[in-house]
Short mmCIF file of C-alpha atoms in Angstrom, two decimals:
data_model
loop_
_atom_site.label_atom_id
_atom_site.label_comp_id
_atom_site.label_asym_id
_atom_site.label_seq_id
_atom_site.Cartn_x
_atom_site.Cartn_y
_atom_site.Cartn_z
CA MET A 413 -34.28 -27.76 -9.61
CA ALA A 414 -30.59 -28.01 -9.19
CA VAL A 415 -28.53 -25.32 -8.25
CA ALA A 416 -25.02 -25.39 -8.33
CA GLY A 417 -22.36 -22.84 -7.73
CA ILE A 418 -18.89 -21.98 -6.69
CA THR A 419 -18.22 -20.79 -3.46
CA LEU A 420 -15.15 -18.42 -3.02
CA SER A 421 -13.57 -17.26 0.26
CA ILE A 422 -11.22 -14.60 0.01
CA ASN A 423 -9.19 -12.86 2.81
CA THR A 424 -8.68 -9.30 2.09
CA GLU A 425 -6.93 -8.51 5.22
CA GLY A 426 -4.33 -5.95 4.43
CA LEU A 427 -5.48 -5.49 0.72
CA LYS A 428 -6.07 -1.58 1.20
CA GLU A 429 -2.21 -1.12 2.80
CA LEU A 430 -1.01 -3.11 -0.30
CA GLN A 431 -2.86 -1.07 -2.64
CA ALA A 432 -1.86 2.12 -1.18
CA ASN A 433 2.23 0.80 -0.97
CA ILE A 434 1.74 0.30 -4.97
CA ARG A 435 0.30 3.48 -5.68
CA ALA A 436 2.95 5.13 -3.49
CA PHE A 437 5.74 3.51 -5.08
CA PHE A 438 4.70 3.76 -8.85
CA PRO A 439 2.93 6.49 -11.06
CA LYS A 440 -0.49 5.64 -11.30
CA LYS A 441 -0.15 4.17 -15.01
CA GLU A 442 2.63 1.84 -14.04
CA ALA A 443 0.17 1.06 -10.99
CA ALA A 444 -2.47 0.04 -12.90
CA GLU A 445 -0.64 -2.40 -15.01
CA VAL A 446 0.98 -3.97 -11.54
CA LEU A 447 -2.16 -4.60 -10.27
CA ALA A 448 -3.52 -5.78 -13.00
CA GLU A 449 -0.56 -8.74 -13.70
CA VAL A 450 -1.52 -9.51 -9.88
CA ILE A 451 -5.50 -9.78 -10.37
CA GLU A 452 -4.84 -11.77 -13.39
CA LYS A 453 -2.52 -14.37 -11.57
CA ALA A 454 -5.08 -14.09 -8.67
CA ILE A 455 -7.96 -14.77 -10.70
CA TYR A 456 -6.53 -17.61 -13.21
CA PRO A 457 -7.00 -20.49 -10.76
CA ALA A 458 -10.83 -19.40 -10.18
CA PHE A 459 -11.67 -19.35 -13.99
CA LEU A 460 -9.76 -22.53 -14.52
CA ARG A 461 -12.08 -24.38 -11.78
CA LEU A 462 -15.28 -22.83 -13.40
CA GLY A 463 -14.25 -24.28 -16.70
CA GLU A 464 -13.88 -27.89 -14.93
CA LEU A 465 -17.06 -27.47 -13.14
CA THR A 466 -19.55 -26.03 -16.08
CA PRO A 467 -21.35 -29.04 -18.09
CA ARG A 468 -21.06 -29.26 -21.37
CA GLY A 469 -24.40 -29.62 -22.69
CA PRO A 470 -25.79 -30.37 -25.99
CA THR A 471 -24.39 -27.53 -27.77
CA ARG A 472 -21.40 -26.78 -25.67
CA ASN A 473 -22.25 -22.89 -25.78
CA LEU A 474 -22.51 -22.50 -21.82
CA ARG A 475 -18.57 -23.90 -21.56
CA SER A 476 -17.19 -21.88 -24.26
CA ALA A 477 -18.72 -19.04 -22.51
CA ALA A 478 -16.52 -18.58 -19.74
CA ALA A 479 -14.18 -15.99 -19.80
CA MET A 480 -11.98 -13.50 -17.49
CA LYS A 481 -11.27 -10.15 -18.16
CA VAL A 482 -8.67 -7.57 -16.50
CA VAL A 483 -9.64 -3.89 -17.13
CA LYS A 484 -7.05 -1.12 -16.43
CA TYR A 485 -7.57 2.22 -15.08
CA PRO A 486 -4.89 4.14 -15.45
CA THR A 487 -5.80 7.59 -14.83
CA ALA A 488 -6.97 6.37 -11.26
CA GLY A 489 -3.96 3.92 -10.71
CA ALA A 490 -6.64 1.16 -10.43
CA ALA A 491 -7.43 -2.22 -12.22
CA VAL A 492 -10.59 -4.88 -12.01
CA GLY A 493 -10.93 -8.43 -12.95
CA LEU A 494 -13.61 -10.16 -13.44
#
């Protein structure tokens, strides 16, 4: 069985401090908007690389299933990217 994958290495040093500074500067709703924009820009290169590495296959369903999504949580002032 062949195994393939993408290995990501992320340096999260200072991330909590940056998030705290954004929350201190912006209200929660605006902080969620700012974080969502930043997260979208951060995950886009990984999304492109996933498209490059995904095989086409006979039906091309696997490649077309690749997607990225950013969810904002305005009440908490946070955002998550997948």
